[in-house]
PDB file of C-alpha atoms in Angstrom:
ATOM      1  CA  UNK A   1     -71.581   7.722  40.140  1.00 43.00           C
ATOM      2  CA  UNK A   2     -71.876   8.916  36.704  1.00 39.00           C
ATOM      3  CA  UNK A   3     -68.688   8.408  34.898  1.00 44.00           C
ATOM      4  CA  UNK A   4     -67.501  12.087  35.458  1.00 39.00           C
ATOM      5  CA  UNK A   5     -67.731  11.737  38.628  1.00 44.00           C
ATOM      6  CA  UNK A   6     -65.054   8.333  38.372  1.00 48.00           C
ATOM      7  CA  UNK A   7     -62.678   9.521  34.719  1.00 48.00           C
ATOM      8  CA  UNK A   8     -60.923   6.227  33.027  1.00 53.00           C
ATOM      9  CA  UNK A   9     -57.386   7.479  33.286  1.00 59.00           C
ATOM     10  CA  UNK A  10     -55.236   5.584  30.869  1.00 79.00           C
ATOM     11  CA  UNK A  11     -53.417   2.668  32.541  1.00 93.00           C
ATOM     12  CA  UNK A  12     -56.683   1.249  34.294  1.00 97.00           C
ATOM     13  CA  UNK A  13     -59.240  -0.354  34.024  1.00 98.00           C
ATOM     14  CA  UNK A  14     -62.781   1.729  33.245  1.00 97.00           C
ATOM     15  CA  UNK A  15     -63.869  -0.709  36.368  1.00 98.00           C
ATOM     16  CA  UNK A  16     -63.065  -3.043  39.165  1.00 98.00           C
ATOM     17  CA  UNK A  17     -65.426  -5.303  39.789  1.00 98.00           C
ATOM     18  CA  UNK A  18     -64.676  -7.685  43.056  1.00 98.00           C
ATOM     19  CA  UNK A  19     -65.731 -10.860  45.022  1.00 98.00           C
ATOM     20  CA  UNK A  20     -66.501  -9.938  48.775  1.00 98.00           C
ATOM     21  CA  UNK A  21     -66.553 -12.685  51.232  1.00 95.00           C
ATOM     22  CA  UNK A  22     -62.890 -13.781  50.250  1.00 95.00           C
ATOM     23  CA  UNK A  23     -61.347 -10.632  48.278  1.00 98.00           C
ATOM     24  CA  UNK A  24     -62.469  -8.022  50.491  1.00 98.00           C
ATOM     25  CA  UNK A  25     -63.867  -9.442  53.838  1.00 98.00           C
ATOM     26  CA  UNK A  26     -62.529 -11.752  56.158  1.00 96.00           C
ATOM     27  CA  UNK A  27     -64.562 -14.602  56.786  1.00 94.00           C
ATOM     28  CA  UNK A  28     -62.592 -17.392  56.855  1.00 93.00           C
ATOM     29  CA  UNK A  29     -61.960 -16.115  60.580  1.00 95.00           C
ATOM     30  CA  UNK A  30     -66.110 -15.537  61.051  1.00 96.00           C
ATOM     31  CA  UNK A  31     -66.748 -19.010  59.579  1.00 95.00           C
ATOM     32  CA  UNK A  32     -64.527 -20.979  61.823  1.00 96.00           C
ATOM     33  CA  UNK A  33     -65.227 -19.258  64.814  1.00 96.00           C
ATOM     34  CA  UNK A  34     -68.878 -19.426  64.785  1.00 97.00           C
ATOM     35  CA  UNK A  35     -68.315 -23.208  63.758  1.00 97.00           C
ATOM     36  CA  UNK A  36     -66.177 -23.167  67.104  1.00 97.00           C
ATOM     37  CA  UNK A  37     -63.099 -24.905  65.189  1.00 97.00           C
ATOM     38  CA  UNK A  38     -61.004 -23.885  61.959  1.00 95.00           C
ATOM     39  CA  UNK A  39     -61.346 -27.514  61.344  1.00 96.00           C
ATOM     40  CA  UNK A  40     -65.245 -27.382  61.318  1.00 97.00           C
ATOM     41  CA  UNK A  41     -65.630 -23.741  59.957  1.00 96.00           C
ATOM     42  CA  UNK A  42     -63.193 -24.953  56.165  1.00 92.00           C
ATOM     43  CA  UNK A  43     -65.190 -27.966  56.588  1.00 95.00           C
ATOM     44  CA  UNK A  44     -68.764 -26.731  56.478  1.00 95.00           C
ATOM     45  CA  UNK A  45     -67.230 -23.871  54.698  1.00 90.00           C
ATOM     46  CA  UNK A  46     -66.992 -26.332  51.955  1.00 88.00           C
ATOM     47  CA  UNK A  47     -69.761 -27.486  52.015  1.00 93.00           C
ATOM     48  CA  UNK A  48     -71.267 -24.174  51.410  1.00 89.00           C
ATOM     49  CA  UNK A  49     -69.254 -23.495  48.076  1.00 85.00           C
ATOM     50  CA  UNK A  50     -69.510 -27.034  47.025  1.00 86.00           C
ATOM     51  CA  UNK A  51     -73.495 -25.934  47.038  1.00 89.00           C
ATOM     52  CA  UNK A  52     -73.964 -22.569  45.592  1.00 86.00           C
ATOM     53  CA  UNK A  53     -71.310 -23.144  43.018  1.00 82.00           C
ATOM     54  CA  UNK A  54     -72.706 -26.462  41.806  1.00 81.00           C
ATOM     55  CA  UNK A  55     -76.931 -24.974  41.999  1.00 84.00           C
ATOM     56  CA  UNK A  56     -76.492 -22.589  39.217  1.00 80.00           C
ATOM     57  CA  UNK A  57     -79.803 -20.472  40.016  1.00 92.00           C
ATOM     58  CA  UNK A  58     -80.645 -18.798  42.774  1.00 95.00           C
ATOM     59  CA  UNK A  59     -81.639 -21.028  46.218  1.00 94.00           C
ATOM     60  CA  UNK A  60     -82.024 -19.352  48.844  1.00 95.00           C
ATOM     61  CA  UNK A  61     -77.958 -18.031  50.188  1.00 94.00           C
ATOM     62  CA  UNK A  62     -79.763 -19.001  54.734  1.00 94.00           C
ATOM     63  CA  UNK A  63     -80.927 -21.886  53.066  1.00 94.00           C
ATOM     64  CA  UNK A  64     -77.742 -22.863  51.502  1.00 95.00           C
ATOM     65  CA  UNK A  65     -75.801 -22.340  54.442  1.00 95.00           C
ATOM     66  CA  UNK A  66     -77.931 -23.510  57.069  1.00 95.00           C
ATOM     67  CA  UNK A  67     -77.675 -27.322  54.908  1.00 96.00           C
ATOM     68  CA  UNK A  68     -74.602 -26.851  54.674  1.00 96.00           C
ATOM     69  CA  UNK A  69     -74.082 -26.734  58.428  1.00 97.00           C
ATOM     70  CA  UNK A  70     -76.520 -29.532  58.976  1.00 96.00           C
ATOM     71  CA  UNK A  71     -74.161 -31.691  56.974  1.00 97.00           C
ATOM     72  CA  UNK A  72     -70.848 -31.602  58.680  1.00 97.00           C
ATOM     73  CA  UNK A  73     -72.923 -32.000  61.876  1.00 97.00           C
ATOM     74  CA  UNK A  74     -73.149 -28.118  63.252  1.00 97.00           C
ATOM     75  CA  UNK A  75     -75.967 -27.409  65.612  1.00 96.00           C
ATOM     76  CA  UNK A  76     -78.144 -24.245  65.647  1.00 94.00           C
ATOM     77  CA  UNK A  77     -76.090 -22.138  67.700  1.00 96.00           C
ATOM     78  CA  UNK A  78     -73.271 -22.097  65.104  1.00 97.00           C
ATOM     79  CA  UNK A  79     -75.924 -19.855  62.793  1.00 95.00           C
ATOM     80  CA  UNK A  80     -76.927 -17.917  65.223  1.00 96.00           C
ATOM     81  CA  UNK A  81     -73.299 -17.354  66.128  1.00 96.00           C
ATOM     82  CA  UNK A  82     -72.417 -17.122  61.999  1.00 96.00           C
ATOM     83  CA  UNK A  83     -75.518 -13.941  61.383  1.00 95.00           C
ATOM     84  CA  UNK A  84     -74.131 -12.223  64.963  1.00 95.00           C
ATOM     85  CA  UNK A  85     -70.806 -11.999  63.686  1.00 95.00           C
ATOM     86  CA  UNK A  86     -72.308 -11.001  60.074  1.00 95.00           C
ATOM     87  CA  UNK A  87     -71.670  -6.983  60.681  1.00 91.00           C
ATOM     88  CA  UNK A  88     -68.565  -6.906  62.116  1.00 94.00           C
ATOM     89  CA  UNK A  89     -66.523  -8.472  59.391  1.00 96.00           C
ATOM     90  CA  UNK A  90     -63.328  -7.940  59.636  1.00 96.00           C
ATOM     91  CA  UNK A  91     -61.670  -6.434  55.932  1.00 97.00           C
ATOM     92  CA  UNK A  92     -58.830  -8.067  55.327  1.00 98.00           C
ATOM     93  CA  UNK A  93     -55.683  -5.748  55.554  1.00 96.00           C
ATOM     94  CA  UNK A  94     -54.891  -3.557  52.340  1.00 97.00           C
ATOM     95  CA  UNK A  95     -58.000  -4.157  51.556  1.00 98.00           C
ATOM     96  CA  UNK A  96     -59.663  -0.665  52.268  1.00 98.00           C
ATOM     97  CA  UNK A  97     -56.473   1.496  50.888  1.00 98.00           C
ATOM     98  CA  UNK A  98     -56.461  -0.283  47.358  1.00 98.00           C
ATOM     99  CA  UNK A  99     -60.556   1.265  47.091  1.00 98.00           C
ATOM    100  CA  UNK A 100     -59.245   4.626  48.339  1.00 98.00           C
ATOM    101  CA  UNK A 101     -55.839   4.415  45.573  1.00 97.00           C
ATOM    102  CA  UNK A 102     -58.729   3.311  42.773  1.00 98.00           C
ATOM    103  CA  UNK A 103     -60.921   4.999  43.477  1.00 97.00           C
ATOM    104  CA  UNK A 104     -59.898   8.556  41.164  1.00 96.00           C
ATOM    105  CA  UNK A 105     -59.196   5.712  38.491  1.00 96.00           C
ATOM    106  CA  UNK A 106     -62.253   3.195  38.597  1.00 97.00           C
ATOM    107  CA  UNK A 107     -65.538   2.610  38.726  1.00 98.00           C
ATOM    108  CA  UNK A 108     -65.614  -0.343  40.957  1.00 98.00           C
ATOM    109  CA  UNK A 109     -68.586  -3.127  41.775  1.00 98.00           C
ATOM    110  CA  UNK A 110     -69.033  -5.916  43.889  1.00 98.00           C
ATOM    111  CA  UNK A 111     -70.364  -9.532  42.695  1.00 98.00           C
ATOM    112  CA  UNK A 112     -71.006 -11.467  45.720  1.00 97.00           C
ATOM    113  CA  UNK A 113     -72.416 -15.218  45.707  1.00 95.00           C
ATOM    114  CA  UNK A 114     -74.830 -13.955  48.283  1.00 93.00           C
ATOM    115  CA  UNK A 115     -78.481 -13.000  49.710  1.00 96.00           C
ATOM    116  CA  UNK A 116     -79.747  -9.180  48.133  1.00 97.00           C
ATOM    117  CA  UNK A 117     -80.154  -8.630  52.510  1.00 96.00           C
ATOM    118  CA  UNK A 118     -76.104  -9.854  53.409  1.00 96.00           C
ATOM    119  CA  UNK A 119     -74.540  -8.704  49.926  1.00 97.00           C
ATOM    120  CA  UNK A 120     -75.761  -5.579  50.903  1.00 97.00           C
ATOM    121  CA  UNK A 121     -74.597  -5.241  54.536  1.00 96.00           C
ATOM    122  CA  UNK A 122     -71.381  -6.725  53.759  1.00 97.00           C
ATOM    123  CA  UNK A 123     -70.447  -4.558  51.180  1.00 98.00           C
ATOM    124  CA  UNK A 124     -71.221  -1.501  53.415  1.00 97.00           C
ATOM    125  CA  UNK A 125     -68.335  -3.688  55.160  1.00 96.00           C
ATOM    126  CA  UNK A 126     -65.988  -1.387  53.248  1.00 97.00           C
ATOM    127  CA  UNK A 127     -66.993   2.134  53.496  1.00 95.00           C
ATOM    128  CA  UNK A 128     -66.708   3.418  49.990  1.00 95.00           C
ATOM    129  CA  UNK A 129     -70.134   4.241  47.899  1.00 96.00           C
ATOM    130  CA  UNK A 130     -69.891   1.194  45.097  1.00 98.00           C
ATOM    131  CA  UNK A 131     -70.834   2.314  41.792  1.00 98.00           C
ATOM    132  CA  UNK A 132     -73.179  -0.837  41.685  1.00 98.00           C
ATOM    133  CA  UNK A 133     -73.704  -4.223  43.859  1.00 98.00           C
ATOM    134  CA  UNK A 134     -74.128  -7.114  42.645  1.00 98.00           C
ATOM    135  CA  UNK A 135     -75.918  -9.832  44.628  1.00 98.00           C
ATOM    136  CA  UNK A 136     -76.918 -14.119  43.131  1.00 97.00           C
ATOM    137  CA  UNK A 137     -79.707 -12.954  44.831  1.00 97.00           C
ATOM    138  CA  UNK A 138     -80.242 -10.083  42.331  1.00 97.00           C
ATOM    139  CA  UNK A 139     -78.879 -11.957  39.267  1.00 97.00           C
ATOM    140  CA  UNK A 140     -81.077 -15.213  39.728  1.00 97.00           C
ATOM    141  CA  UNK A 141     -78.221 -17.385  39.621  1.00 97.00           C
ATOM    142  CA  UNK A 142     -74.643 -18.134  41.548  1.00 95.00           C
ATOM    143  CA  UNK A 143     -71.066 -17.831  40.699  1.00 95.00           C
ATOM    144  CA  UNK A 144     -69.566 -18.867  38.045  1.00 94.00           C
ATOM    145  CA  UNK A 145     -72.473 -18.754  36.180  1.00 95.00           C
ATOM    146  CA  UNK A 146     -71.704 -15.349  33.695  1.00 97.00           C
ATOM    147  CA  UNK A 147     -75.365 -13.604  34.766  1.00 97.00           C
ATOM    148  CA  UNK A 148     -73.772 -11.682  37.872  1.00 97.00           C
ATOM    149  CA  UNK A 149     -70.492 -10.424  35.931  1.00 98.00           C
ATOM    150  CA  UNK A 150     -72.634  -9.876  33.375  1.00 98.00           C
ATOM    151  CA  UNK A 151     -75.637  -7.813  35.402  1.00 98.00           C
ATOM    152  CA  UNK A 152     -71.980  -6.354  37.033  1.00 98.00           C
ATOM    153  CA  UNK A 153     -71.014  -5.019  33.783  1.00 98.00           C
ATOM    154  CA  UNK A 154     -74.089  -4.131  32.296  1.00 98.00           C
ATOM    155  CA  UNK A 155     -75.044  -1.679  35.523  1.00 98.00           C
ATOM    156  CA  UNK A 156     -71.565   0.225  35.260  1.00 98.00           C
ATOM    157  CA  UNK A 157     -71.434   0.409  31.419  1.00 98.00           C
ATOM    158  CA  UNK A 158     -68.272  -1.273  30.763  1.00 98.00           C
ATOM    159  CA  UNK A 159     -67.653  -3.942  28.272  1.00 98.00           C
ATOM    160  CA  UNK A 160     -65.881  -6.795  30.098  1.00 98.00           C
ATOM    161  CA  UNK A 161     -62.517  -5.934  28.086  1.00 97.00           C
ATOM    162  CA  UNK A 162     -61.685  -2.311  29.406  1.00 98.00           C
ATOM    163  CA  UNK A 163     -62.570  -4.274  33.353  1.00 98.00           C
ATOM    164  CA  UNK A 164     -60.118  -6.440  35.926  1.00 98.00           C
ATOM    165  CA  UNK A 165     -61.564  -8.757  38.507  1.00 98.00           C
ATOM    166  CA  UNK A 166     -60.711  -9.678  42.195  1.00 98.00           C
ATOM    167  CA  UNK A 167     -61.824 -12.871  42.838  1.00 98.00           C
ATOM    168  CA  UNK A 168     -61.285 -14.380  46.308  1.00 96.00           C
ATOM    169  CA  UNK A 169     -62.486 -17.898  45.033  1.00 92.00           C
ATOM    170  CA  UNK A 170     -60.933 -19.928  42.383  1.00 94.00           C
ATOM    171  CA  UNK A 171     -63.713 -21.230  40.917  1.00 93.00           C
ATOM    172  CA  UNK A 172     -64.832 -17.544  40.337  1.00 96.00           C
ATOM    173  CA  UNK A 173     -61.782 -18.377  37.307  1.00 97.00           C
ATOM    174  CA  UNK A 174     -64.881 -20.230  35.962  1.00 96.00           C
ATOM    175  CA  UNK A 175     -66.987 -17.388  35.528  1.00 96.00           C
ATOM    176  CA  UNK A 176     -64.737 -14.502  34.409  1.00 98.00           C
ATOM    177  CA  UNK A 177     -62.742 -16.625  31.715  1.00 98.00           C
ATOM    178  CA  UNK A 178     -66.159 -17.453  30.072  1.00 97.00           C
ATOM    179  CA  UNK A 179     -66.730 -13.375  30.654  1.00 98.00           C
ATOM    180  CA  UNK A 180     -64.053 -12.425  29.319  1.00 98.00           C
ATOM    181  CA  UNK A 181     -62.823 -10.893  32.358  1.00 98.00           C
ATOM    182  CA  UNK A 182     -59.105 -10.119  33.253  1.00 98.00           C
ATOM    183  CA  UNK A 183     -58.677 -11.778  37.171  1.00 98.00           C
ATOM    184  CA  UNK A 184     -56.165 -11.668  39.805  1.00 98.00           C
ATOM    185  CA  UNK A 185     -56.348 -14.098  42.143  1.00 98.00           C
ATOM    186  CA  UNK A 186     -56.217 -13.046  46.330  1.00 98.00           C
ATOM    187  CA  UNK A 187     -55.603 -16.886  46.951  1.00 97.00           C
ATOM    188  CA  UNK A 188     -55.234 -15.824  51.036  1.00 94.00           C
ATOM    189  CA  UNK A 189     -55.449 -18.754  52.557  1.00 89.00           C
ATOM    190  CA  UNK A 190     -53.336 -21.165  49.834  1.00 93.00           C
ATOM    191  CA  UNK A 191     -55.970 -22.672  47.861  1.00 91.00           C
ATOM    192  CA  UNK A 192     -55.588 -25.508  44.666  1.00 94.00           C
ATOM    193  CA  UNK A 193     -56.699 -24.208  41.786  1.00 95.00           C
ATOM    194  CA  UNK A 194     -59.674 -26.067  40.743  1.00 93.00           C
ATOM    195  CA  UNK A 195     -59.474 -29.050  38.150  1.00 94.00           C
ATOM    196  CA  UNK A 196     -60.279 -27.602  34.915  1.00 96.00           C
ATOM    197  CA  UNK A 197     -60.240 -24.020  36.188  1.00 96.00           C
ATOM    198  CA  UNK A 198     -57.793 -21.823  34.028  1.00 97.00           C
ATOM    199  CA  UNK A 199     -54.792 -19.397  35.696  1.00 97.00           C
ATOM    200  CA  UNK A 200     -55.684 -15.943  36.417  1.00 98.00           C
ATOM    201  CA  UNK A 201     -53.668 -13.942  34.930  1.00 98.00           C
ATOM    202  CA  UNK A 202     -52.105 -13.384  38.390  1.00 98.00           C
ATOM    203  CA  UNK A 203     -51.622 -14.672  41.839  1.00 98.00           C
ATOM    204  CA  UNK A 204     -50.945 -13.902  44.913  1.00 98.00           C
ATOM    205  CA  UNK A 205     -51.726 -13.992  49.134  1.00 98.00           C
ATOM    206  CA  UNK A 206     -51.783 -10.324  49.638  1.00 98.00           C
ATOM    207  CA  UNK A 207     -53.743  -7.509  48.093  1.00 98.00           C
ATOM    208  CA  UNK A 208     -50.685  -5.438  47.568  1.00 97.00           C
ATOM    209  CA  UNK A 209     -49.773  -6.626  44.256  1.00 98.00           C
ATOM    210  CA  UNK A 210     -52.452  -6.193  42.913  1.00 98.00           C
ATOM    211  CA  UNK A 211     -52.056  -2.477  42.581  1.00 98.00           C
ATOM    212  CA  UNK A 212     -49.030  -2.568  40.291  1.00 97.00           C
ATOM    213  CA  UNK A 213     -51.605  -5.153  38.282  1.00 98.00           C
ATOM    214  CA  UNK A 214     -54.321  -2.342  38.110  1.00 98.00           C
ATOM    215  CA  UNK A 215     -51.633   0.237  37.334  1.00 97.00           C
ATOM    216  CA  UNK A 216     -50.507  -0.660  34.504  1.00 95.00           C
ATOM    217  CA  UNK A 217     -53.550  -2.589  32.972  1.00 96.00           C
ATOM    218  CA  UNK A 218     -53.331  -1.085  29.877  1.00 92.00           C
ATOM    219  CA  UNK A 219     -49.030  -0.899  29.662  1.00 82.00           C
TER     220      UNK A 219
END
């Protein structure tokens, strides 16, 4: 989408970048259901996140998810259930409304730790035309390495100082800080900030406060 199609409005950032699978979509429920319980789902999710945030250069997302399942003792059926539910990932309440409110003012992009195929499938669940969708597979690195964020900014043609990031994981705070992206952390499930991570500029358990923060971004 061109600059003419999305004019920059005073007060708003020129672009808003989003984490996808935790900031906009409720992937927690899918992982828990696929694992058979919240306890098993959280253990699987924690192990997969440890692997993705720790490996840096891209390794097959599907491989890391499979290895994490085996590490926490889940059967192959859990992987099949996760795959079966992927195309029906639900949006968090307020996600589509936030995107619709931002669309007239800002370019919108996704930066997600995912394979290209699964990332674009999940991004389509929000029902909008994204200006950029950057997956770790395309960037060649997993967040919080700075390169996926920078790829999105380059595709948008917007400098980091004139863009905002809406995170779903506290680990994003390492990457957005390195790039210079002011960050709102949608901490839906109340996770502690990772050791050593800088604080977000704003943090909330819902997306509702993000709109006011973005509206006055340049105040």
